[in-house]
């Protein structure tokens, strides 16, 4: 009786199989973010175009000074995340750095909520004019990205503390890192265009 051929995947060491899965996760995230680039670009271009026809409260009602400090925390979180991954062999320290990254992201979201409440108190609501319709739409979408990313970072921290975020799941951490750096980079563009640039 002739033995059935063993599938190639079963003859390869587990490390080889997991590395392939990690690569798929990373590139899957890259493909997802490519669609995000298109979406954010369209929303930003729409805001730039429509603000010319906007009446009532505009960019002057925004608070770039306070928002900058919250933004600085978000941008710094990218560096903390890089450090967390470089120190991944030190499980507890790496887990704490993941939590710190998530915490900085949540603080940024808190700052955005405060900004929304302040603007609403000033009468700059989402339906007051085209500028603020675009502003709330694009910054709200970005804030949702930060919130989702922060929750994923907390999950990563829990896995790290439990010793379940090793080399086998480097695709997950790689994809998460790419996502977080993308979110930080998008905010740099949004902050410059919405808060600093006076428009065409």
PDB file of N, CA, C and O in Angstrom, residues 85-160:
ATOM      1  N   UNK A  85       8.057  47.498  20.665  1.00  0.00           N
ATOM      2  CA  UNK A  85       8.346  46.343  19.806  1.00  0.00           C
ATOM      3  C   UNK A  85       9.828  45.968  19.875  1.00  0.00           C
ATOM      4  O   UNK A  85      10.180  44.791  19.843  1.00  0.00           O
ATOM      5  N   UNK A  86      10.683  46.969  19.981  1.00  0.00           N
ATOM      6  CA  UNK A  86      12.119  46.674  20.075  1.00  0.00           C
ATOM      7  C   UNK A  86      12.457  45.971  21.382  1.00  0.00           C
ATOM      8  O   UNK A  86      13.427  45.220  21.462  1.00  0.00           O
ATOM      9  N   UNK A  87      11.666  46.233  22.422  1.00  0.00           N
ATOM     10  CA  UNK A  87      11.902  45.615  23.728  1.00  0.00           C
ATOM     11  C   UNK A  87      10.959  44.443  23.963  1.00  0.00           C
ATOM     12  O   UNK A  87      10.634  44.114  25.099  1.00  0.00           O
ATOM     13  N   UNK A  88      10.515  43.805  22.897  1.00  0.00           N
ATOM     14  CA  UNK A  88       9.497  42.755  23.027  1.00  0.00           C
ATOM     15  C   UNK A  88       9.973  41.565  23.836  1.00  0.00           C
ATOM     16  O   UNK A  88       9.157  40.820  24.372  1.00  0.00           O
ATOM     17  N   UNK A  89      11.276  41.360  23.921  1.00  0.00           N
ATOM     18  CA  UNK A  89      11.790  40.239  24.724  1.00  0.00           C
ATOM     19  C   UNK A  89      11.643  40.511  26.224  1.00  0.00           C
ATOM     20  O   UNK A  89      11.672  39.577  27.024  1.00  0.00           O
ATOM     21  N   UNK A  90      11.523  41.779  26.586  1.00  0.00           N
ATOM     22  CA  UNK A  90      11.264  42.129  27.994  1.00  0.00           C
ATOM     23  C   UNK A  90       9.743  42.284  28.140  1.00  0.00           C
ATOM     24  O   UNK A  90       9.189  43.377  28.017  1.00  0.00           O
ATOM     25  N   UNK A  91       9.112  41.163  28.424  1.00  0.00           N
ATOM     26  CA  UNK A  91       7.656  41.069  28.323  1.00  0.00           C
ATOM     27  C   UNK A  91       6.905  42.162  29.083  1.00  0.00           C
ATOM     28  O   UNK A  91       6.042  42.845  28.520  1.00  0.00           O
ATOM     29  N   UNK A  92       7.230  42.335  30.354  1.00  0.00           N
ATOM     30  CA  UNK A  92       6.471  43.289  31.165  1.00  0.00           C
ATOM     31  C   UNK A  92       6.680  44.728  30.697  1.00  0.00           C
ATOM     32  O   UNK A  92       5.726  45.510  30.589  1.00  0.00           O
ATOM     33  N   UNK A  93       7.934  45.077  30.424  1.00  0.00           N
ATOM     34  CA  UNK A  93       8.226  46.448  29.976  1.00  0.00           C
ATOM     35  C   UNK A  93       7.554  46.722  28.633  1.00  0.00           C
ATOM     36  O   UNK A  93       6.959  47.789  28.423  1.00  0.00           O
ATOM     37  N   UNK A  94       7.642  45.768  27.731  1.00  0.00           N
ATOM     38  CA  UNK A  94       7.010  45.936  26.426  1.00  0.00           C
ATOM     39  C   UNK A  94       5.496  46.082  26.568  1.00  0.00           C
ATOM     40  O   UNK A  94       4.876  46.932  25.907  1.00  0.00           O
ATOM     41  N   UNK A  95       4.880  45.270  27.439  1.00  0.00           N
ATOM     42  CA  UNK A  95       3.437  45.381  27.663  1.00  0.00           C
ATOM     43  C   UNK A  95       3.056  46.741  28.216  1.00  0.00           C
ATOM     44  O   UNK A  95       2.052  47.336  27.811  1.00  0.00           O
ATOM     45  N   UNK A  96       3.864  47.246  29.142  1.00  0.00           N
ATOM     46  CA  UNK A  96       3.580  48.568  29.698  1.00  0.00           C
ATOM     47  C   UNK A  96       3.677  49.655  28.636  1.00  0.00           C
ATOM     48  O   UNK A  96       2.886  50.606  28.616  1.00  0.00           O
ATOM     49  N   UNK A  97       4.651  49.515  27.741  1.00  0.00           N
ATOM     50  CA  UNK A  97       4.797  50.507  26.666  1.00  0.00           C
ATOM     51  C   UNK A  97       3.618  50.451  25.694  1.00  0.00           C
ATOM     52  O   UNK A  97       3.181  51.481  25.167  1.00  0.00           O
ATOM     53  N   UNK A  98       3.091  49.247  25.469  1.00  0.00           N
ATOM     54  CA  UNK A  98       1.874  49.136  24.650  1.00  0.00           C
ATOM     55  C   UNK A  98       0.717  49.869  25.326  1.00  0.00           C
ATOM     56  O   UNK A  98      -0.063  50.574  24.679  1.00  0.00           O
ATOM     57  N   UNK A  99       0.602  49.692  26.637  1.00  0.00           N
ATOM     58  CA  UNK A  99      -0.463  50.383  27.369  1.00  0.00           C
ATOM     59  C   UNK A  99      -0.269  51.898  27.338  1.00  0.00           C
ATOM     60  O   UNK A  99      -1.242  52.652  27.214  1.00  0.00           O
ATOM     61  N   UNK A 100       0.988  52.336  27.446  1.00  0.00           N
ATOM     62  CA  UNK A 100       1.270  53.770  27.384  1.00  0.00           C
ATOM     63  C   UNK A 100       0.883  54.340  26.021  1.00  0.00           C
ATOM     64  O   UNK A 100       0.313  55.439  25.924  1.00  0.00           O
ATOM     65  N   UNK A 101       1.177  53.592  24.967  1.00  0.00           N
ATOM     66  CA  UNK A 101       0.798  54.033  23.616  1.00  0.00           C
ATOM     67  C   UNK A 101      -0.714  54.186  23.516  1.00  0.00           C
ATOM     68  O   UNK A 101      -1.226  55.195  23.008  1.00  0.00           O
ATOM     69  N   UNK A 102      -1.434  53.168  24.012  1.00  0.00           N
ATOM     70  CA  UNK A 102      -2.899  53.234  23.985  1.00  0.00           C
ATOM     71  C   UNK A 102      -3.401  54.407  24.824  1.00  0.00           C
ATOM     72  O   UNK A 102      -4.331  55.121  24.420  1.00  0.00           O
ATOM     73  N   UNK A 103      -2.769  54.627  25.984  1.00  0.00           N
ATOM     74  CA  UNK A 103      -3.187  55.723  26.855  1.00  0.00           C
ATOM     75  C   UNK A 103      -3.018  57.079  26.191  1.00  0.00           C
ATOM     76  O   UNK A 103      -3.894  57.940  26.287  1.00  0.00           O
ATOM     77  N   UNK A 104      -1.908  57.271  25.483  1.00  0.00           N
ATOM     78  CA  UNK A 104      -1.693  58.544  24.779  1.00  0.00           C
ATOM     79  C   UNK A 104      -2.746  58.740  23.698  1.00  0.00           C
ATOM     80  O   UNK A 104      -3.207  59.860  23.455  1.00  0.00           O
ATOM     81  N   UNK A 105      -3.133  57.643  23.046  1.00  0.00           N
ATOM     82  CA  UNK A 105      -4.186  57.738  22.040  1.00  0.00           C
ATOM     83  C   UNK A 105      -5.520  58.113  22.655  1.00  0.00           C
ATOM     84  O   UNK A 105      -6.257  58.952  22.117  1.00  0.00           O
ATOM     85  N   UNK A 106      -5.834  57.529  23.810  1.00  0.00           N
ATOM     86  CA  UNK A 106      -7.106  57.838  24.470  1.00  0.00           C
ATOM     87  C   UNK A 106      -7.116  59.275  24.998  1.00  0.00           C
ATOM     88  O   UNK A 106      -8.169  59.928  24.986  1.00  0.00           O
ATOM     89  N   UNK A 107      -5.971  59.757  25.453  1.00  0.00           N
ATOM     90  CA  UNK A 107      -5.894  61.152  25.891  1.00  0.00           C
ATOM     91  C   UNK A 107      -6.168  62.089  24.712  1.00  0.00           C
ATOM     92  O   UNK A 107      -6.848  63.123  24.845  1.00  0.00           O
ATOM     93  N   UNK A 108      -5.648  61.724  23.556  1.00  0.00           N
ATOM     94  CA  UNK A 108      -5.910  62.529  22.358  1.00  0.00           C
ATOM     95  C   UNK A 108      -7.409  62.558  22.042  1.00  0.00           C
ATOM     96  O   UNK A 108      -7.972  63.619  21.732  1.00  0.00           O
ATOM     97  N   UNK A 109      -8.056  61.406  22.122  1.00  0.00           N
ATOM     98  CA  UNK A 109      -9.506  61.354  21.873  1.00  0.00           C
ATOM     99  C   UNK A 109     -10.248  62.220  22.882  1.00  0.00           C
ATOM    100  O   UNK A 109     -11.190  62.943  22.530  1.00  0.00           O
ATOM    101  N   UNK A 110      -9.814  62.172  24.130  1.00  0.00           N
ATOM    102  CA  UNK A 110     -10.406  63.030  25.166  1.00  0.00           C
ATOM    103  C   UNK A 110     -10.266  64.508  24.781  1.00  0.00           C
ATOM    104  O   UNK A 110     -11.211  65.298  24.924  1.00  0.00           O
ATOM    105  N   UNK A 111      -9.093  64.883  24.280  1.00  0.00           N
ATOM    106  CA  UNK A 111      -8.875  66.268  23.854  1.00  0.00           C
ATOM    107  C   UNK A 111      -9.797  66.656  22.711  1.00  0.00           C
ATOM    108  O   UNK A 111     -10.304  67.790  22.670  1.00  0.00           O
ATOM    109  N   UNK A 112     -10.039  65.718  21.790  1.00  0.00           N
ATOM    110  CA  UNK A 112     -10.936  66.003  20.675  1.00  0.00           C
ATOM    111  C   UNK A 112     -12.373  66.192  21.159  1.00  0.00           C
ATOM    112  O   UNK A 112     -13.090  67.069  20.687  1.00  0.00           O
ATOM    113  N   UNK A 113     -12.790  65.368  22.107  1.00  0.00           N
ATOM    114  CA  UNK A 113     -14.144  65.507  22.652  1.00  0.00           C
ATOM    115  C   UNK A 113     -14.298  66.863  23.343  1.00  0.00           C
ATOM    116  O   UNK A 113     -15.315  67.547  23.186  1.00  0.00           O
ATOM    117  N   UNK A 114     -13.258  67.268  24.078  1.00  0.00           N
ATOM    118  CA  UNK A 114     -13.298  68.582  24.723  1.00  0.00           C
ATOM    119  C   UNK A 114     -13.406  69.693  23.685  1.00  0.00           C
ATOM    120  O   UNK A 114     -14.132  70.673  23.876  1.00  0.00           O
ATOM    121  N   UNK A 115     -12.678  69.541  22.593  1.00  0.00           N
ATOM    122  CA  UNK A 115     -12.727  70.542  21.517  1.00  0.00           C
ATOM    123  C   UNK A 115     -14.133  70.609  20.907  1.00  0.00           C
ATOM    124  O   UNK A 115     -14.665  71.695  20.654  1.00  0.00           O
ATOM    125  N   UNK A 116     -14.738  69.455  20.689  1.00  0.00           N
ATOM    126  CA  UNK A 116     -16.103  69.425  20.150  1.00  0.00           C
ATOM    127  C   UNK A 116     -17.081  70.127  21.095  1.00  0.00           C
ATOM    128  O   UNK A 116     -17.949  70.894  20.653  1.00  0.00           O
ATOM    129  N   UNK A 117     -16.970  69.851  22.383  1.00  0.00           N
ATOM    130  CA  UNK A 117     -17.886  70.461  23.349  1.00  0.00           C
ATOM    131  C   UNK A 117     -17.701  71.975  23.394  1.00  0.00           C
ATOM    132  O   UNK A 117     -18.679  72.732  23.471  1.00  0.00           O
ATOM    133  N   UNK A 118     -16.443  72.409  23.334  1.00  0.00           N
ATOM    134  CA  UNK A 118     -16.165  73.852  23.352  1.00  0.00           C
ATOM    135  C   UNK A 118     -16.735  74.529  22.118  1.00  0.00           C
ATOM    136  O   UNK A 118     -17.368  75.589  22.201  1.00  0.00           O
ATOM    137  N   UNK A 119     -16.527  73.903  20.956  1.00  0.00           N
ATOM    138  CA  UNK A 119     -17.040  74.473  19.706  1.00  0.00           C
ATOM    139  C   UNK A 119     -18.566  74.518  19.710  1.00  0.00           C
ATOM    140  O   UNK A 119     -19.173  75.485  19.259  1.00  0.00           O
ATOM    141  N   UNK A 120     -19.171  73.452  20.201  1.00  0.00           N
ATOM    142  CA  UNK A 120     -20.635  73.418  20.251  1.00  0.00           C
ATOM    143  C   UNK A 120     -21.166  74.536  21.138  1.00  0.00           C
ATOM    144  O   UNK A 120     -22.166  75.184  20.824  1.00  0.00           O
ATOM    145  N   UNK A 121     -20.467  74.784  22.250  1.00  0.00           N
ATOM    146  CA  UNK A 121     -20.869  75.867  23.155  1.00  0.00           C
ATOM    147  C   UNK A 121     -20.778  77.222  22.453  1.00  0.00           C
ATOM    148  O   UNK A 121     -21.559  78.138  22.731  1.00  0.00           O
ATOM    149  N   UNK A 122     -19.823  77.346  21.514  1.00  0.00           N
ATOM    150  CA  UNK A 122     -19.651  78.599  20.778  1.00  0.00           C
ATOM    151  C   UNK A 122     -20.616  78.712  19.601  1.00  0.00           C
ATOM    152  O   UNK A 122     -20.628  79.718  18.889  1.00  0.00           O
ATOM    153  N   UNK A 123     -21.384  77.670  19.355  1.00  0.00           N
ATOM    154  CA  UNK A 123     -22.330  77.692  18.233  1.00  0.00           C
ATOM    155  C   UNK A 123     -21.776  77.081  16.948  1.00  0.00           C
ATOM    156  O   UNK A 123     -22.446  77.099  15.914  1.00  0.00           O
ATOM    157  N   UNK A 124     -20.549  76.554  16.995  1.00  0.00           N
ATOM    158  CA  UNK A 124     -19.928  75.941  15.813  1.00  0.00           C
ATOM    159  C   UNK A 124     -20.305  74.460  15.755  1.00  0.00           C
ATOM    160  O   UNK A 124     -19.471  73.576  15.951  1.00  0.00           O
ATOM    161  N   UNK A 125     -21.566  74.217  15.477  1.00  0.00           N
ATOM    162  CA  UNK A 125     -22.063  72.836  15.417  1.00  0.00           C
ATOM    163  C   UNK A 125     -21.821  72.243  14.033  1.00  0.00           C
ATOM    164  O   UNK A 125     -21.453  72.949  13.092  1.00  0.00           O
ATOM    165  N   UNK A 126     -22.109  70.954  13.925  1.00  0.00           N
ATOM    166  CA  UNK A 126     -21.857  70.258  12.666  1.00  0.00           C
ATOM    167  C   UNK A 126     -22.740  70.785  11.541  1.00  0.00           C
ATOM    168  O   UNK A 126     -22.363  70.738  10.359  1.00  0.00           O
ATOM    169  N   UNK A 127     -23.919  71.343  11.883  1.00  0.00           N
ATOM    170  CA  UNK A 127     -24.842  71.790  10.844  1.00  0.00           C
ATOM    171  C   UNK A 127     -24.825  73.302  10.636  1.00  0.00           C
ATOM    172  O   UNK A 127     -25.668  73.849   9.937  1.00  0.00           O
ATOM    173  N   UNK A 128     -23.834  73.986  11.251  1.00  0.00           N
ATOM    174  CA  UNK A 128     -23.856  75.449  11.183  1.00  0.00           C
ATOM    175  C   UNK A 128     -23.377  75.954   9.821  1.00  0.00           C
ATOM    176  O   UNK A 128     -23.878  76.953   9.308  1.00  0.00           O
ATOM    177  N   UNK A 129     -22.422  75.292   9.223  1.00  0.00           N
ATOM    178  CA  UNK A 129     -21.956  75.669   7.879  1.00  0.00           C
ATOM    179  C   UNK A 129     -21.112  74.533   7.287  1.00  0.00           C
ATOM    180  O   UNK A 129     -20.864  73.505   7.938  1.00  0.00           O
ATOM    181  N   UNK A 130     -20.670  74.729   6.053  1.00  0.00           N
ATOM    182  CA  UNK A 130     -19.955  73.675   5.331  1.00  0.00           C
ATOM    183  C   UNK A 130     -18.589  73.385   5.947  1.00  0.00           C
ATOM    184  O   UNK A 130     -18.125  72.242   5.928  1.00  0.00           O
ATOM    185  N   UNK A 131     -17.936  74.414   6.482  1.00  0.00           N
ATOM    186  CA  UNK A 131     -16.622  74.188   7.089  1.00  0.00           C
ATOM    187  C   UNK A 131     -16.721  73.202   8.248  1.00  0.00           C
ATOM    188  O   UNK A 131     -15.943  72.252   8.356  1.00  0.00           O
ATOM    189  N   UNK A 132     -17.703  73.431   9.113  1.00  0.00           N
ATOM    190  CA  UNK A 132     -17.791  72.556  10.286  1.00  0.00           C
ATOM    191  C   UNK A 132     -18.422  71.201   9.978  1.00  0.00           C
ATOM    192  O   UNK A 132     -18.166  70.229  10.691  1.00  0.00           O
ATOM    193  N   UNK A 133     -19.212  71.139   8.913  1.00  0.00           N
ATOM    194  CA  UNK A 133     -19.690  69.814   8.486  1.00  0.00           C
ATOM    195  C   UNK A 133     -18.503  68.946   8.093  1.00  0.00           C
ATOM    196  O   UNK A 133     -18.381  67.789   8.508  1.00  0.00           O
ATOM    197  N   UNK A 134     -17.600  69.541   7.296  1.00  0.00           N
ATOM    198  CA  UNK A 134     -16.396  68.802   6.882  1.00  0.00           C
ATOM    199  C   UNK A 134     -15.454  68.555   8.039  1.00  0.00           C
ATOM    200  O   UNK A 134     -14.860  67.477   8.156  1.00  0.00           O
ATOM    201  N   UNK A 135     -15.316  69.554   8.916  1.00  0.00           N
ATOM    202  CA  UNK A 135     -14.403  69.425  10.054  1.00  0.00           C
ATOM    203  C   UNK A 135     -14.795  68.268  10.962  1.00  0.00           C
ATOM    204  O   UNK A 135     -13.976  67.416  11.304  1.00  0.00           O
ATOM    205  N   UNK A 136     -16.070  68.226  11.350  1.00  0.00           N
ATOM    206  CA  UNK A 136     -16.512  67.164  12.260  1.00  0.00           C
ATOM    207  C   UNK A 136     -16.450  65.789  11.571  1.00  0.00           C
ATOM    208  O   UNK A 136     -16.156  64.779  12.220  1.00  0.00           O
ATOM    209  N   UNK A 137     -16.726  65.766  10.276  1.00  0.00           N
ATOM    210  CA  UNK A 137     -16.714  64.486   9.567  1.00  0.00           C
ATOM    211  C   UNK A 137     -15.309  63.889   9.522  1.00  0.00           C
ATOM    212  O   UNK A 137     -15.101  62.727   9.901  1.00  0.00           O
ATOM    213  N   UNK A 138     -14.347  64.691   9.087  1.00  0.00           N
ATOM    214  CA  UNK A 138     -13.000  64.132   8.895  1.00  0.00           C
ATOM    215  C   UNK A 138     -12.286  63.910  10.226  1.00  0.00           C
ATOM    216  O   UNK A 138     -11.590  62.896  10.412  1.00  0.00           O
ATOM    217  N   UNK A 139     -12.459  64.833  11.189  1.00  0.00           N
ATOM    218  CA  UNK A 139     -11.795  64.628  12.489  1.00  0.00           C
ATOM    219  C   UNK A 139     -12.493  63.530  13.296  1.00  0.00           C
ATOM    220  O   UNK A 139     -11.851  62.808  14.054  1.00  0.00           O
ATOM    221  N   UNK A 140     -13.826  63.414  13.119  1.00  0.00           N
ATOM    222  CA  UNK A 140     -14.539  62.331  13.801  1.00  0.00           C
ATOM    223  C   UNK A 140     -14.115  60.968  13.286  1.00  0.00           C
ATOM    224  O   UNK A 140     -13.940  60.020  14.067  1.00  0.00           O
ATOM    225  N   UNK A 141     -13.958  60.877  11.953  1.00  0.00           N
ATOM    226  CA  UNK A 141     -13.499  59.616  11.370  1.00  0.00           C
ATOM    227  C   UNK A 141     -12.091  59.273  11.861  1.00  0.00           C
ATOM    228  O   UNK A 141     -11.800  58.110  12.201  1.00  0.00           O
ATOM    229  N   UNK A 142     -11.249  60.290  11.941  1.00  0.00           N
ATOM    230  CA  UNK A 142      -9.889  60.043  12.443  1.00  0.00           C
ATOM    231  C   UNK A 142      -9.916  59.626  13.913  1.00  0.00           C
ATOM    232  O   UNK A 142      -9.202  58.699  14.324  1.00  0.00           O
ATOM    233  N   UNK A 143     -10.743  60.303  14.701  1.00  0.00           N
ATOM    234  CA  UNK A 143     -10.844  59.943  16.114  1.00  0.00           C
ATOM    235  C   UNK A 143     -11.318  58.514  16.314  1.00  0.00           C
ATOM    236  O   UNK A 143     -10.856  57.812  17.216  1.00  0.00           O
ATOM    237  N   UNK A 144     -12.223  58.071  15.437  1.00  0.00           N
ATOM    238  CA  UNK A 144     -12.687  56.681  15.510  1.00  0.00           C
ATOM    239  C   UNK A 144     -11.539  55.708  15.219  1.00  0.00           C
ATOM    240  O   UNK A 144     -11.411  54.665  15.869  1.00  0.00           O
ATOM    241  N   UNK A 145     -10.689  56.083  14.272  1.00  0.00           N
ATOM    242  CA  UNK A 145      -9.506  55.260  13.979  1.00  0.00           C
ATOM    243  C   UNK A 145      -8.594  55.167  15.212  1.00  0.00           C
ATOM    244  O   UNK A 145      -8.057  54.109  15.525  1.00  0.00           O
ATOM    245  N   UNK A 146      -8.387  56.310  15.873  1.00  0.00           N
ATOM    246  CA  UNK A 146      -7.523  56.312  17.063  1.00  0.00           C
ATOM    247  C   UNK A 146      -8.123  55.423  18.152  1.00  0.00           C
ATOM    248  O   UNK A 146      -7.412  54.639  18.798  1.00  0.00           O
ATOM    249  N   UNK A 147      -9.438  55.533  18.345  1.00  0.00           N
ATOM    250  CA  UNK A 147     -10.098  54.748  19.384  1.00  0.00           C
ATOM    251  C   UNK A 147      -9.972  53.246  19.113  1.00  0.00           C
ATOM    252  O   UNK A 147      -9.637  52.463  20.019  1.00  0.00           O
ATOM    253  N   UNK A 148     -10.208  52.844  17.873  1.00  0.00           N
ATOM    254  CA  UNK A 148     -10.079  51.424  17.509  1.00  0.00           C
ATOM    255  C   UNK A 148      -8.640  50.952  17.708  1.00  0.00           C
ATOM    256  O   UNK A 148      -8.379  49.862  18.233  1.00  0.00           O
ATOM    257  N   UNK A 149      -7.693  51.788  17.285  1.00  0.00           N
ATOM    258  CA  UNK A 149      -6.285  51.432  17.435  1.00  0.00           C
ATOM    259  C   UNK A 149      -5.884  51.298  18.896  1.00  0.00           C
ATOM    260  O   UNK A 149      -5.136  50.388  19.268  1.00  0.00           O
ATOM    261  N   UNK A 150      -6.393  52.202  19.736  1.00  0.00           N
ATOM    262  CA  UNK A 150      -6.070  52.145  21.168  1.00  0.00           C
ATOM    263  C   UNK A 150      -6.604  50.855  21.788  1.00  0.00           C
ATOM    264  O   UNK A 150      -5.910  50.219  22.606  1.00  0.00           O
ATOM    265  N   UNK A 151      -7.805  50.460  21.411  1.00  0.00           N
ATOM    266  CA  UNK A 151      -8.365  49.212  21.939  1.00  0.00           C
ATOM    267  C   UNK A 151      -7.532  48.008  21.482  1.00  0.00           C
ATOM    268  O   UNK A 151      -7.280  47.072  22.259  1.00  0.00           O
ATOM    269  N   UNK A 152      -7.084  48.039  20.229  1.00  0.00           N
ATOM    270  CA  UNK A 152      -6.235  46.950  19.725  1.00  0.00           C
ATOM    271  C   UNK A 152      -4.902  46.910  20.459  1.00  0.00           C
ATOM    272  O   UNK A 152      -4.348  45.829  20.725  1.00  0.00           O
ATOM    273  N   UNK A 153      -4.382  48.079  20.809  1.00  0.00           N
ATOM    274  CA  UNK A 153      -3.119  48.138  21.561  1.00  0.00           C
ATOM    275  C   UNK A 153      -3.281  47.554  22.961  1.00  0.00           C
ATOM    276  O   UNK A 153      -2.372  46.916  23.493  1.00  0.00           O
ATOM    277  N   UNK A 154      -4.442  47.794  23.562  1.00  0.00           N
ATOM    278  CA  UNK A 154      -4.699  47.214  24.884  1.00  0.00           C
ATOM    279  C   UNK A 154      -4.740  45.689  24.789  1.00  0.00           C
ATOM    280  O   UNK A 154      -4.191  44.973  25.644  1.00  0.00           O
ATOM    281  N   UNK A 155      -5.367  45.191  23.726  1.00  0.00           N
ATOM    282  CA  UNK A 155      -5.386  43.740  23.507  1.00  0.00           C
ATOM    283  C   UNK A 155      -3.957  43.216  23.328  1.00  0.00           C
ATOM    284  O   UNK A 155      -3.578  42.178  23.894  1.00  0.00           O
ATOM    285  N   UNK A 156      -3.156  43.956  22.556  1.00  0.00           N
ATOM    286  CA  UNK A 156      -1.760  43.552  22.343  1.00  0.00           C
ATOM    287  C   UNK A 156      -0.994  43.528  23.661  1.00  0.00           C
ATOM    288  O   UNK A 156      -0.168  42.627  23.902  1.00  0.00           O
ATOM    289  N   UNK A 157      -1.271  44.506  24.527  1.00  0.00           N
ATOM    290  CA  UNK A 157      -0.589  44.556  25.821  1.00  0.00           C
ATOM    291  C   UNK A 157      -0.953  43.334  26.664  1.00  0.00           C
ATOM    292  O   UNK A 157      -0.079  42.721  27.300  1.00  0.00           O
ATOM    293  N   UNK A 158      -2.229  42.977  26.669  1.00  0.00           N
ATOM    294  CA  UNK A 158      -2.681  41.816  27.441  1.00  0.00           C
ATOM    295  C   UNK A 158      -2.003  40.545  26.916  1.00  0.00           C
ATOM    296  O   UNK A 158      -1.538  39.696  27.699  1.00  0.00           O
ATOM    297  N   UNK A 159      -1.922  40.428  25.603  1.00  0.00           N
ATOM    298  CA  UNK A 159      -1.260  39.263  25.004  1.00  0.00           C
ATOM    299  C   UNK A 159       0.227  39.235  25.358  1.00  0.00           C
ATOM    300  O   UNK A 159       0.800  38.184  25.618  1.00  0.00           O
ATOM    301  N   UNK A 160       0.836  40.422  25.363  1.00  0.00           N
ATOM    302  CA  UNK A 160       2.268  40.506  25.697  1.00  0.00           C
ATOM    303  C   UNK A 160       2.501  40.099  27.153  1.00  0.00           C
ATOM    304  O   UNK A 160       3.430  39.337  27.450  1.00  0.00           O
TER     305      UNK A 160
END
